[in-house]
Coordinates of C-alpha atoms in Angstrom, one line a residue:
Chain A
M1253 CA 52.7 99.5 72.0
L1254 CA 52.0 101.3 68.7
Y1255 CA 50.8 98.1 67.0
R1256 CA 47.3 97.3 68.3
E1257 CA 43.8 97.4 67.0
A1258 CA 42.2 98.9 70.1
G1259 CA 39.5 101.4 69.1
Q1260 CA 39.3 100.2 65.5
F1261 CA 35.7 98.9 65.3
K1262 CA 34.4 97.2 62.2
T1263 CA 30.8 98.0 61.4
T1264 CA 30.5 96.4 58.0
Y1265 CA 31.6 93.1 56.5
A1266 CA 33.5 95.0 53.9
E1267 CA 35.6 96.6 56.6
D1268 CA 36.2 93.3 58.2
Q1269 CA 37.3 91.6 55.0
Q1270 CA 39.9 94.2 53.9
I1271 CA 43.3 92.9 53.0
F1272 CA 44.8 94.7 56.0
P1273 CA 42.1 95.0 58.6
I1274 CA 44.4 96.7 61.1
R1275 CA 45.1 100.4 60.4
Q1276 CA 48.8 100.2 61.3
D1277 CA 49.3 97.6 58.6
R1278 CA 47.7 99.8 56.0
I1279 CA 50.0 102.6 56.9
A1280 CA 53.0 100.4 56.8
M1281 CA 52.0 99.0 53.4
A1282 CA 51.5 102.4 52.0
L1283 CA 54.9 103.5 53.3
L1284 CA 56.5 100.4 51.8
L1285 CA 55.0 101.1 48.4
V1286 CA 56.2 104.8 48.5
V1287 CA 59.7 103.6 49.4
A1288 CA 59.7 101.0 46.7
F1289 CA 58.3 103.2 44.0
V1290 CA 59.9 106.6 44.9
V1291 CA 62.7 106.4 47.4
V1292 CA 64.5 103.3 46.1
P1293 CA 64.9 104.4 42.5
M1294 CA 66.4 107.7 43.8
I1295 CA 68.9 106.4 46.2
A1296 CA 69.8 102.9 45.1
N1297 CA 72.8 102.6 42.8
Q1298 CA 72.9 100.7 39.5
Y1299 CA 74.3 97.6 41.0
W1300 CA 71.6 97.3 43.6
L1301 CA 68.8 98.0 41.1
A1302 CA 70.0 95.8 38.3
A1303 CA 71.6 92.9 40.1
I1304 CA 69.7 92.6 43.4
L1305 CA 66.3 94.3 43.6
T1306 CA 65.0 93.5 40.1
P1307 CA 65.8 89.8 40.3
F1308 CA 64.4 89.7 43.8
L1309 CA 61.1 91.1 42.6
I1310 CA 61.0 88.7 39.6
L1311 CA 61.8 85.6 41.6
A1312 CA 59.2 86.8 44.2
L1313 CA 56.7 86.8 41.4
A1314 CA 57.7 83.3 40.3
A1315 CA 57.5 82.1 43.9
L1316 CA 54.1 83.7 44.2
G1317 CA 53.1 81.6 41.1
L1318 CA 54.4 78.4 42.6
N1319 CA 52.8 79.3 45.9
I1320 CA 49.4 79.5 44.3
L1321 CA 49.8 76.0 43.0
T1322 CA 51.8 74.3 45.8
G1323 CA 50.9 76.4 48.8
Y1324 CA 47.2 77.1 48.1
A1325 CA 46.1 74.3 45.9
G1326 CA 48.5 71.7 47.3
Q1327 CA 49.9 70.4 44.0
L1328 CA 53.6 69.9 44.1
S1329 CA 55.4 71.1 41.0
L1330 CA 59.0 71.1 39.8
G1331 CA 58.2 72.7 36.5
T1332 CA 58.4 76.3 37.5
A1333 CA 61.4 77.2 35.4
A1334 CA 59.8 75.5 32.4
F1335 CA 56.7 77.7 32.7
M1336 CA 59.0 80.7 33.1
A1337 CA 60.9 79.7 29.9
V1338 CA 57.7 79.4 28.0
G1339 CA 56.8 83.0 29.1
A1340 CA 60.2 84.3 28.2
F1341 CA 60.3 82.7 24.7
M1342 CA 56.8 83.5 23.8
T1343 CA 57.2 87.2 24.8
Y1344 CA 60.2 87.3 22.6
N1345 CA 58.3 85.8 19.7
F1346 CA 55.2 88.0 20.2
V1347 CA 57.4 91.1 20.3
L1348 CA 59.4 89.9 17.3
R1349 CA 56.5 88.7 15.1
M1350 CA 53.7 91.1 16.2
P1351 CA 55.5 94.3 17.1
W1352 CA 52.3 96.3 16.8
L1353 CA 51.0 94.4 19.9
G1354 CA 53.0 96.3 22.5
I1355 CA 54.9 94.8 25.4
I1356 CA 52.0 94.5 28.0
P1357 CA 49.7 92.5 25.7
S1358 CA 52.7 90.4 24.6
L1359 CA 53.4 89.7 28.3
V1360 CA 49.8 88.7 28.9
L1361 CA 49.6 86.5 25.8
A1362 CA 52.9 84.9 26.8
G1363 CA 51.5 84.3 30.2
L1364 CA 48.5 82.7 28.7
C1365 CA 50.7 80.4 26.6
A1366 CA 52.5 79.4 29.8
A1367 CA 49.1 78.8 31.4
G1368 CA 48.2 76.5 28.5
V1369 CA 51.4 74.5 29.0
G1370 CA 50.7 74.4 32.7
I1371 CA 47.2 73.1 32.2
A1372 CA 48.4 70.4 29.8
F1373 CA 51.1 69.2 32.3
G1374 CA 48.6 69.6 35.1
L1375 CA 46.3 66.9 33.7
P1376 CA 48.2 64.1 35.5
S1377 CA 47.3 65.8 38.8
L1378 CA 43.8 64.5 38.4
R1379 CA 45.2 61.0 38.9
I1380 CA 48.4 61.4 40.9
K1381 CA 49.4 63.3 44.0
G1382 CA 52.4 64.4 45.9
F1383 CA 55.8 63.1 44.9
Y1384 CA 54.5 61.3 41.9
L1385 CA 53.0 64.6 40.6
A1386 CA 56.3 66.2 41.2
V1387 CA 58.0 63.7 39.0
A1388 CA 55.4 64.3 36.3
T1389 CA 56.1 68.0 36.4
L1390 CA 59.8 67.2 36.3
A1391 CA 59.2 65.6 33.0
C1392 CA 57.6 68.9 31.9
Q1393 CA 60.7 70.7 32.9
F1394 CA 62.9 68.6 30.6
F1395 CA 60.5 68.3 27.8
V1396 CA 59.8 72.1 27.5
L1397 CA 63.4 73.0 27.5
W1398 CA 64.2 70.3 25.0
V1399 CA 61.5 71.7 22.7
L1400 CA 62.7 75.3 23.1
Q1401 CA 66.2 74.2 22.2
R1402 CA 65.3 71.9 19.3
V1403 CA 62.5 73.8 17.5
G1404 CA 64.2 76.6 15.7
W1405 CA 61.0 78.7 15.5
F1406 CA 61.1 79.6 19.2
S1407 CA 64.6 81.1 19.0
N1408 CA 64.0 82.6 15.5
H1409 CA 66.6 80.1 14.1
S1410 CA 69.4 81.7 16.1
T1411 CA 72.6 79.7 15.7
S1412 CA 74.0 80.4 19.1
G1413 CA 70.8 79.6 21.0
V1414 CA 71.3 82.8 23.0
I1415 CA 69.1 85.6 21.8
T1416 CA 69.1 89.2 22.9
A1417 CA 65.8 90.3 24.4
Q1418 CA 64.2 93.2 22.7
K1419 CA 63.9 96.6 24.4
I1420 CA 60.8 97.2 26.4
V1421 CA 59.0 100.1 24.8
I1422 CA 55.7 101.6 26.1
L1423 CA 54.3 104.6 24.2
G1424 CA 57.7 105.4 22.8
Y1425 CA 59.5 105.4 26.1
E1426 CA 62.3 102.9 26.2
F1427 CA 63.0 101.1 29.5
V1428 CA 66.8 100.9 29.2
S1429 CA 68.2 102.2 32.5
P1430 CA 68.3 99.8 35.5
A1431 CA 66.0 102.2 37.4
S1432 CA 63.3 102.2 34.7
K1433 CA 63.5 98.4 34.4
Y1434 CA 63.2 98.1 38.1
L1435 CA 60.1 100.3 38.1
F1436 CA 58.5 98.4 35.3
T1437 CA 59.1 95.1 37.2
L1438 CA 57.9 96.6 40.4
A1439 CA 54.7 97.8 38.8
V1440 CA 53.9 94.4 37.2
V1441 CA 54.7 92.6 40.4
A1442 CA 52.6 94.9 42.6
V1443 CA 49.6 94.6 40.3
M1444 CA 49.9 90.8 40.1
A1445 CA 50.5 90.4 43.8
L1446 CA 47.3 92.4 44.5
A1447 CA 45.4 90.3 42.1
A1448 CA 46.7 87.1 43.7
K1449 CA 45.7 88.3 47.1
N1450 CA 42.2 89.1 45.9
L1451 CA 41.9 85.7 44.2
M1452 CA 43.1 83.9 47.3
R1453 CA 40.6 85.6 49.6
S1454 CA 37.6 84.9 47.4
Q1455 CA 35.9 81.7 46.2
T1456 CA 38.7 80.6 43.9
G1457 CA 41.3 80.7 46.7
R1458 CA 38.9 78.9 49.1
A1459 CA 38.3 76.2 46.5
F1460 CA 42.1 75.8 46.1
M1461 CA 42.6 75.4 49.8
A1462 CA 39.7 73.1 50.1
V1463 CA 41.2 70.8 47.5
R1464 CA 44.5 71.0 49.3
D1465 CA 43.2 70.2 52.8
M1466 CA 40.5 67.5 52.1
D1467 CA 39.6 66.6 48.6
V1468 CA 36.7 64.3 49.4
A1469 CA 34.9 66.9 51.5
A1470 CA 35.6 69.5 48.8
S1471 CA 33.9 67.5 46.1
V1472 CA 31.0 66.7 48.4
I1473 CA 30.2 70.3 48.9
G1474 CA 30.3 70.8 45.1
I1475 CA 33.8 71.9 44.2
R1476 CA 34.9 70.4 40.9
M1477 CA 38.2 68.6 41.3
M1478 CA 39.2 68.8 37.7
G1479 CA 38.3 72.4 37.1
T1480 CA 39.8 73.6 40.3
K1481 CA 43.1 71.8 39.9
L1482 CA 43.5 72.8 36.3
L1483 CA 42.6 76.4 37.2
A1484 CA 45.4 76.3 39.8
F1485 CA 47.8 75.1 37.3
G1486 CA 46.7 77.7 34.8
I1487 CA 46.9 80.7 37.1
S1488 CA 50.2 79.5 38.6
S1489 CA 51.8 79.0 35.2
F1490 CA 50.5 82.4 34.1
Y1491 CA 52.3 84.0 37.0
C1492 CA 55.5 82.0 36.3
G1493 CA 55.3 82.8 32.6
V1494 CA 55.2 86.5 33.3
A1495 CA 58.0 86.2 35.8
G1496 CA 60.0 84.3 33.2
A1497 CA 59.5 87.0 30.6
L1498 CA 60.6 89.7 33.1
Y1499 CA 63.6 87.5 34.0
A1500 CA 64.7 87.5 30.4
F1501 CA 63.7 91.1 29.5
C1502 CA 64.4 93.1 32.6
Y1503 CA 67.2 91.1 34.3
L1504 CA 69.2 88.9 32.0
G1505 CA 68.7 90.8 28.8
T1506 CA 68.9 87.5 26.9
V1507 CA 66.5 84.8 26.2
E1508 CA 68.2 81.3 26.5
P1509 CA 67.0 77.9 27.7
E1510 CA 70.0 77.5 30.0
A1511 CA 68.7 80.3 32.2
F1512 CA 65.6 78.2 33.0
S1513 CA 67.2 75.0 34.2
L1514 CA 65.9 72.7 36.9
D1515 CA 68.2 74.6 39.3
L1516 CA 65.9 77.6 39.0
S1517 CA 62.8 75.4 39.7
F1518 CA 64.4 74.2 42.9
R1519 CA 65.4 77.7 43.9
V1520 CA 61.9 78.9 43.6
L1521 CA 60.6 75.9 45.5
F1522 CA 63.1 76.7 48.3
M1523 CA 61.8 80.2 48.4
I1524 CA 58.3 79.2 49.1
I1525 CA 59.3 76.6 51.7
I1526 CA 61.5 79.1 53.5
G1527 CA 59.1 82.0 53.0
G1528 CA 55.9 80.2 53.9
V1529 CA 53.8 77.8 52.0
G1530 CA 50.4 79.2 51.3
S1531 CA 51.2 82.8 52.0
I1532 CA 51.5 85.7 49.6
L1533 CA 53.8 87.5 51.9
G1534 CA 55.9 84.4 52.3
S1535 CA 56.7 84.4 48.6
F1536 CA 58.3 87.8 49.0
L1537 CA 60.1 86.9 52.2
G1538 CA 61.4 83.7 50.8
A1539 CA 62.7 85.4 47.6
A1540 CA 64.3 88.0 49.7
F1541 CA 66.0 85.4 51.9
I1542 CA 67.4 83.4 49.0
T1543 CA 68.5 86.4 46.9
L1544 CA 69.7 88.7 49.6
L1545 CA 71.3 86.4 52.1
P1546 CA 74.3 85.4 49.9
I1547 CA 75.0 89.1 49.4
I1548 CA 74.7 89.9 53.1
L1549 CA 77.0 87.0 53.9
S1550 CA 79.6 88.2 51.4
V1551 CA 79.4 91.7 52.8
L1552 CA 79.8 90.4 56.3
S1553 CA 82.8 88.1 55.4
G1554 CA 84.4 91.1 53.6
A1555 CA 84.0 93.2 56.7
F1556 CA 85.3 90.4 58.8
S1557 CA 88.5 90.1 56.8
H1558 CA 88.9 93.9 56.8
V1559 CA 88.5 94.1 60.5
T1560 CA 90.7 91.2 61.5
G1561 CA 93.2 91.7 58.7
I1562 CA 93.0 88.0 57.8
E1563 CA 93.0 87.6 54.0
I1564 CA 90.7 84.8 53.1
S1565 CA 91.0 83.4 49.6
Y1566 CA 88.0 83.9 47.3
A1567 CA 87.5 80.1 46.9
V1568 CA 87.3 79.5 50.6
L1569 CA 85.0 82.4 51.0
S1570 CA 82.5 81.4 48.5
N1571 CA 82.4 77.9 49.8
F1572 CA 82.1 79.2 53.4
E1573 CA 79.1 81.3 52.3
L1574 CA 77.4 78.3 50.8
I1575 CA 77.9 76.3 54.1
V1576 CA 76.5 79.2 56.2
F1577 CA 73.6 79.6 53.7
G1578 CA 72.7 75.9 53.9
G1579 CA 73.0 75.9 57.6
L1580 CA 70.7 78.9 58.0
I1581 CA 68.1 77.2 55.8
I1582 CA 68.1 74.1 58.0
F1583 CA 68.1 76.3 61.1
F1584 CA 65.0 78.2 59.9
L1585 CA 63.2 75.1 58.9
I1586 CA 63.7 73.6 62.4
V1587 CA 62.8 76.8 64.2
E1588 CA 59.7 77.5 62.1
P1589 CA 58.8 74.8 59.6
Q1590 CA 55.9 77.0 58.3
G1591 CA 58.3 79.6 57.1
L1592 CA 59.2 83.2 57.6
A1593 CA 55.6 84.4 57.0
R1594 CA 54.5 82.4 60.1
L1595 CA 57.4 83.9 62.1
W1596 CA 56.2 87.3 61.1
Q1597 CA 52.7 86.5 62.0
I1598 CA 53.8 85.3 65.5
T1599 CA 55.8 88.5 65.9
K1600 CA 52.7 90.6 65.1
E1601 CA 50.5 88.6 67.5
K1602 CA 53.1 89.2 70.3
L1603 CA 53.4 92.9 69.4
R1604 CA 49.7 93.4 69.7
L1605 CA 49.9 92.5 73.4
W1606 CA 53.3 93.9 74.2
P1607 CA 54.3 95.3 76.7
F1608 CA 51.2 94.1 78.7
P1609 CA 50.9 90.4 77.9
H1610 CA 47.6 89.9 79.9
Chain B
M1171 CA 8.8 71.2 71.6
S1172 CA 5.6 72.8 70.4
Q1173 CA 6.2 72.4 66.7
T1174 CA 4.4 69.9 64.7
R1175 CA 6.5 68.8 61.8
N1176 CA 4.6 68.3 58.7
V1177 CA 6.3 65.3 57.1
G1178 CA 5.6 65.5 53.4
D1179 CA 6.0 63.2 50.4
V1180 CA 8.9 60.9 49.7
I1181 CA 11.9 63.0 48.7
L1182 CA 14.5 60.3 48.5
N1183 CA 13.9 56.7 47.4
V1184 CA 16.6 54.2 47.7
E1185 CA 15.7 51.1 45.6
N1186 CA 17.4 47.8 45.7
V1187 CA 20.9 49.2 46.1
S1188 CA 23.9 46.9 46.1
L1189 CA 27.5 48.0 46.5
A1190 CA 30.6 45.8 46.5
F1191 CA 34.3 46.5 46.7
G1192 CA 35.8 43.6 44.8
G1193 CA 34.5 40.6 46.6
V1194 CA 33.4 42.4 49.8
K1195 CA 29.7 43.2 49.7
A1196 CA 29.1 46.4 51.6
I1197 CA 25.5 46.8 50.8
T1198 CA 23.1 44.1 49.5
E1199 CA 19.7 45.0 48.0
V1200 CA 18.7 47.7 50.4
S1201 CA 15.6 49.7 49.8
F1202 CA 14.1 52.5 51.9
D1203 CA 12.6 55.9 51.5
V1204 CA 13.0 59.3 53.2
R1205 CA 10.1 61.7 53.4
E1206 CA 10.4 65.5 53.2
H1207 CA 11.1 67.3 56.5
E1208 CA 11.6 64.0 58.5
I1209 CA 14.5 62.9 60.6
R1210 CA 15.5 59.5 59.4
A1211 CA 18.1 57.5 61.3
I1212 CA 20.2 54.7 59.9
I1213 CA 21.5 52.4 62.7
G1214 CA 23.3 49.1 62.8
P1215 CA 26.4 47.5 64.3
N1216 CA 29.9 48.4 63.1
G1217 CA 30.5 47.5 59.5
A1218 CA 26.8 47.2 58.7
G1219 CA 27.3 49.5 55.7
K1220 CA 25.8 52.7 57.1
S1221 CA 28.5 55.1 56.0
S1222 CA 28.6 53.4 52.6
M1223 CA 24.9 54.0 52.3
L1224 CA 25.4 57.7 52.8
N1225 CA 28.3 57.7 50.4
V1226 CA 26.0 56.1 47.8
I1227 CA 23.3 58.7 48.4
N1228 CA 25.6 61.6 47.8
G1229 CA 27.6 60.1 44.9
V1230 CA 30.9 59.3 46.5
Y1231 CA 30.4 55.6 45.8
H1232 CA 28.7 54.3 42.8
P1233 CA 26.4 51.3 43.4
Q1234 CA 26.7 48.3 41.1
Q1235 CA 23.0 47.7 41.3
G1236 CA 19.8 49.6 42.1
S1237 CA 18.7 53.2 41.8
I1238 CA 18.3 56.3 43.8
T1239 CA 15.5 58.8 43.3
F1240 CA 15.9 62.2 44.7
K1241 CA 13.2 64.8 44.2
G1242 CA 11.7 62.7 41.4
L1243 CA 15.0 62.4 39.6
T1244 CA 16.1 58.8 39.2
R1245 CA 19.8 58.1 38.9
S1246 CA 21.9 55.1 39.3
D1247 CA 25.3 56.8 38.8
V1248 CA 25.8 60.4 40.0
D1249 CA 29.0 62.2 41.0
S1250 CA 29.2 64.1 44.3
H1251 CA 29.2 67.5 42.5
E1252 CA 25.8 66.7 40.9
A1253 CA 24.4 65.5 44.3
A1254 CA 25.6 68.8 45.9
K1255 CA 23.9 70.7 43.2
Q1256 CA 20.6 68.9 43.8
G1257 CA 20.7 70.0 47.4
I1258 CA 22.4 67.2 49.3
A1259 CA 24.9 68.2 51.9
R1260 CA 26.7 66.1 54.5
T1261 CA 29.1 65.9 57.4
F1262 CA 31.6 63.1 57.9
Q1263 CA 32.3 60.5 60.5
N1264 CA 35.9 61.6 60.9
I1265 CA 35.8 65.4 60.7
A1266 CA 36.6 66.5 57.2
L1267 CA 37.2 70.2 57.7
F1268 CA 39.7 72.2 55.8
K1269 CA 42.4 72.4 58.5
G1270 CA 44.4 75.2 57.2
M1271 CA 41.5 77.6 56.9
T1272 CA 39.6 79.7 59.4
V1273 CA 36.1 78.8 60.6
L1274 CA 34.7 81.6 58.5
D1275 CA 36.4 80.4 55.3
N1276 CA 35.4 76.8 55.9
I1277 CA 31.8 77.9 56.1
M1278 CA 32.1 80.2 53.1
T1279 CA 33.3 77.2 51.0
G1280 CA 29.9 75.7 51.7
R1281 CA 28.4 78.4 49.5
N1282 CA 30.6 77.8 46.5
L1283 CA 27.8 76.5 44.4
K1284 CA 25.8 79.7 44.9
M1285 CA 28.6 82.0 43.8
R1286 CA 28.5 83.3 40.3
C1287 CA 31.6 85.5 39.8
N1288 CA 34.5 84.1 37.7
F1289 CA 38.1 84.2 38.8
L1290 CA 38.9 87.2 36.7
Q1291 CA 36.2 89.2 38.5
Q1292 CA 37.5 87.9 41.8
A1293 CA 41.1 88.9 41.0
L1294 CA 39.8 92.4 40.3
W1295 CA 37.8 92.3 43.6
I1296 CA 36.2 95.7 43.1
G1297 CA 32.6 95.5 41.8
P1298 CA 30.6 92.3 41.5
A1299 CA 33.0 90.0 43.2
R1300 CA 33.1 92.2 46.3
R1301 CA 29.3 92.6 46.4
E1302 CA 28.9 88.9 46.0
E1303 CA 31.4 88.1 48.7
M1304 CA 29.7 90.5 51.2
E1305 CA 26.2 89.1 50.4
H1306 CA 27.4 85.6 51.1
R1307 CA 29.3 86.7 54.2
R1308 CA 26.0 88.0 55.5
Q1309 CA 24.3 84.7 55.0
V1310 CA 27.2 82.8 56.5
E1311 CA 26.9 85.0 59.5
E1312 CA 23.3 83.9 59.9
V1313 CA 24.5 80.3 60.0
I1314 CA 27.2 81.2 62.5
D1315 CA 24.6 82.9 64.7
F1316 CA 22.3 79.9 64.4
L1317 CA 25.0 77.5 65.6
E1318 CA 26.4 79.9 68.2
I1319 CA 30.0 79.9 67.0
Q1320 CA 30.4 83.7 66.7
H1321 CA 33.4 83.7 69.0
I1322 CA 35.5 81.4 66.9
R1323 CA 34.8 82.7 63.4
K1324 CA 38.4 83.9 62.8
T1325 CA 40.1 80.9 64.4
P1326 CA 41.8 78.3 62.2
V1327 CA 39.8 75.1 62.6
G1328 CA 42.8 73.0 63.4
R1329 CA 43.1 74.8 66.8
L1330 CA 39.5 74.0 67.8
P1331 CA 38.4 71.3 70.2
Y1332 CA 36.6 68.3 68.7
G1333 CA 33.1 69.2 69.6
L1334 CA 33.3 72.6 68.1
Q1335 CA 34.9 71.2 64.9
K1336 CA 31.8 69.0 64.5
R1337 CA 29.7 72.0 64.9
V1338 CA 31.7 73.9 62.3
E1339 CA 31.3 71.0 59.9
L1340 CA 27.5 71.2 60.4
A1341 CA 27.7 74.9 59.7
R1342 CA 29.6 74.3 56.5
A1343 CA 26.9 71.9 55.3
L1344 CA 24.1 74.2 56.4
A1345 CA 25.7 77.2 54.5
A1346 CA 24.9 75.4 51.3
E1347 CA 21.1 75.6 52.2
P1348 CA 20.6 71.9 51.5
E1349 CA 17.3 70.3 51.2
M1350 CA 18.6 67.1 52.6
L1351 CA 21.4 66.8 55.2
L1352 CA 23.3 63.6 55.7
L1353 CA 24.9 63.4 59.1
D1354 CA 27.4 60.7 59.7
E1355 CA 27.7 60.2 63.5
P1356 CA 27.3 63.8 64.5
M1357 CA 27.5 63.0 68.2
A1358 CA 30.4 60.5 68.2
G1359 CA 33.0 61.1 70.8
M1360 CA 31.1 63.9 72.5
N1361 CA 30.2 64.3 76.2
V1362 CA 26.7 64.5 77.4
E1363 CA 26.4 68.3 77.2
E1364 CA 27.9 68.5 73.7
K1365 CA 25.5 65.7 72.6
Q1366 CA 22.5 67.7 74.0
D1367 CA 23.7 70.8 72.2
M1368 CA 24.1 68.8 69.0
C1369 CA 20.7 67.3 69.3
R1370 CA 19.2 70.7 69.8
F1371 CA 20.9 72.0 66.7
V1372 CA 19.8 69.0 64.6
L1373 CA 16.2 69.5 65.7
D1374 CA 16.4 73.3 65.2
V1375 CA 17.8 72.8 61.7
N1376 CA 15.0 70.4 60.9
D1377 CA 12.4 72.7 62.5
H1378 CA 13.7 76.1 61.3
F1379 CA 14.8 75.3 57.8
G1380 CA 12.6 72.3 57.2
T1381 CA 15.7 70.4 56.1
T1382 CA 15.2 66.6 55.7
I1383 CA 17.8 64.9 57.8
V1384 CA 19.3 61.4 57.4
L1385 CA 21.6 60.6 60.3
I1386 CA 23.8 57.7 61.4
E1387 CA 24.2 57.5 65.1
H1388 CA 25.3 54.9 67.7
D1389 CA 23.7 56.6 70.7
M1390 CA 20.4 54.8 70.9
G1391 CA 18.9 57.3 73.3
V1392 CA 19.5 60.0 70.8
V1393 CA 18.2 58.0 67.9
M1394 CA 15.0 57.0 69.7
D1395 CA 14.4 60.5 70.9
I1396 CA 14.9 62.6 67.8
S1397 CA 14.2 60.4 64.8
D1398 CA 10.9 59.9 63.1
R1399 CA 11.7 56.6 61.4
V1400 CA 14.7 54.3 61.7
V1401 CA 16.3 51.9 59.2
V1402 CA 18.4 49.1 60.7
L1403 CA 21.2 47.5 58.7
E1404 CA 23.2 44.5 59.5
Y1405 CA 26.0 43.0 57.3
G1406 CA 24.8 45.3 54.5
R1407 CA 21.2 44.1 54.6
K1408 CA 18.2 45.9 55.9
I1409 CA 16.7 44.0 58.8
A1410 CA 14.1 46.4 60.1
D1411 CA 12.4 49.7 59.2
G1412 CA 9.9 51.7 61.1
T1413 CA 9.2 54.1 63.9
P1414 CA 11.6 54.0 66.9
D1415 CA 9.1 52.0 68.9
E1416 CA 8.6 49.4 66.2
V1417 CA 12.3 49.0 65.7
R1418 CA 13.0 48.8 69.4
G1419 CA 10.6 45.8 69.7
N1420 CA 11.9 44.0 66.7
Q1421 CA 13.5 40.7 67.5
K1422 CA 16.0 40.8 64.7
V1423 CA 17.3 44.1 65.8
I1424 CA 17.6 42.9 69.4
D1425 CA 19.5 39.9 68.1
A1426 CA 21.8 42.0 65.9
Y1427 CA 22.8 44.2 68.8
L1428 CA 22.9 41.7 71.6
G1429 CA 23.8 38.6 69.7
V1430 CA 21.9 35.3 69.6
A1431 CA 22.7 32.2 71.6
H1432 CA 23.4 29.4 69.2

C-alpha cells in the first residue's frame, strides 16, 4: 500500500530517466546507504565486518564486473579470477615500486592493467561465441596464474609465493581495523556500482545489450562489433581487477595466486546466474546469496542441534550444509531462472497493486 | 493524398552486382537505380535474391562483382557500419529487435551514431552525457509520437505482439534519421488493418521526412499501390524494371509468378 507511484508525475525526461524513478525507491536506497555507511560499522562486530561483509562487498564488485561482460554484453567468461589476480598483483607492485603514487591511483592503474589483459584475452570473442569463448577465457585463467607464479618480478622474488599486502594508507590514515577496511571497500564499491549503473543506462550499455541480443542488427545500425566487445572486456576486467585488489588488500591481507583459482571464477559466475544476469542489483543479491547462505545455514543447524539436543558431528554438518546449499541453488534456478533480481522486480510489481489488484 | 513527391536524382546506383555463396549464385549481374525520395519496390518469388540484394546494399554481404554508388560514392566493398554512417537504415524480415531491452532503449540504440560522449563521461553521467541523453530522448520521443507507440515505450519488446514489434523496428531505423530506408517485408504476417497502418506509416515517412525507401514485399496490392517503381528479380536475375503498371503487364513477370506451361 505504501509502495506505489500514484501522484508522482514526471514532467521532464530527466525525471523520467532517473535511476530510481519511484520516490519510495529513492528513500529506501538512501536509508540503505546510511545503514551501510553509519549504522553497520557501529553495531557489527569484528567477525561480521572482516569475515562476512567485506568479502561480500568485494565479491559483489567482481560479480558486477562479470555481469557487465556476460550479462550485458553477452560474452561468457571464466577468467574472472585471473583478472582479479592481475589487479591484486599489480596493486601490490605499484604500491611497492611507486609508493609516492598513493593507494587510489595504484588501484586505478592496477585496474587498467587488468583491463589490458582482459582486452587481450577478449580478442578471440570477435571470432568465437558462447561455450567456445568460455574455453578461451579458461585458457586466460590458467595462463595468467602461471605467469604470476613463474615470473618472480610480480611477487618481488618472494620465495614462499605468499606475500603480505601492504597497509592501505590515505593521507597518513592507516586502514587497519576491520571497520575501516569495510568502509574503504564500501566506498569503492558504491562509487563503482553507481558508475556501472550510469554506463549501463546510457549509450555504452545499450550498445552492449544490442550486441548481446542481436549482433547483425547492431552492426547494421552502426554499432562497431570489435570496439564494443573489447570495451566490454576492458570495463569488466577493470572492475574485476579492482575487486581482486580489494580481495587481497582488505580481506585476505596476502597476495597469492592460490586465492584466485578457477574455483573463484566459478563462484562469481554462480553469483550472477543466481542473482540475475544483466542486472546491477542482481550482482549484489547473488553475492549475498552465495556468501551469506552458508553462514545462515550453519547458524540454523547450530540452533537445531541446540534445541533438539542432538549432537551432530562437524563433518556431517558441513556436508549437510553443502547439500542444502546446492539444493537451494537448483530450487531458485527452477523457480526463477532469471535470478533473484527478477524475483525482486516481480515482488515490486505486485506490491504496486497490492492490496487492490485491479 | 495531396502531396506531390518530388522525386529527385539518382541516389543509389546498383551496377552489375553478382553475389555467390560457394557454388550457389544468389544474385547474377543485377543493375538498377533508386532516385531520391522515391519508393522503390523489389519483388520476386521466394529465393529470388531480394533479401540478399538489401544485404549487399547495406554492407552485410560483400558482392564478388559489381559496384554500388550511394550519394555519388562508389564502393564495391563496404561494411555495415560504413553504410549506416552514410545514412542507410533497415528493418529485417525476421524481426531483429533487441529482445531484452525496452522499446525506448531499442529506439535509442538507433541514435548511437549521433552520440558523441565517450564512456567515461557516460559513467559520470552528470554534465555532457546527461544533456546528450536528454536531447536524444526528446528526438526519439518524436519518432515514438510519429509511429503512435507512446503507450508501450517502457515495455520490453519481447512481450509485444508481432505487429507492434515490426513498428518498433521501423522506429529504431527512423531514429537514425536515415536518407535511405531498406524495408525487408514490413507487412509480412500482418492482418489487413495492421497492413493498412504500416502502409500509412511508410507513406508518411516518405512524405514527411523525404526518406528514400527501398522495400521488399509480397503483397502485390501494397506494392502496386505505394511504390513508384518496381524491380522484379527471379533466380537472382533482374527480369523487369519499371512503374507498377509496366511491370504488371510484363509477360516475363506473369510467367515468373504464375509459371509457364512447357
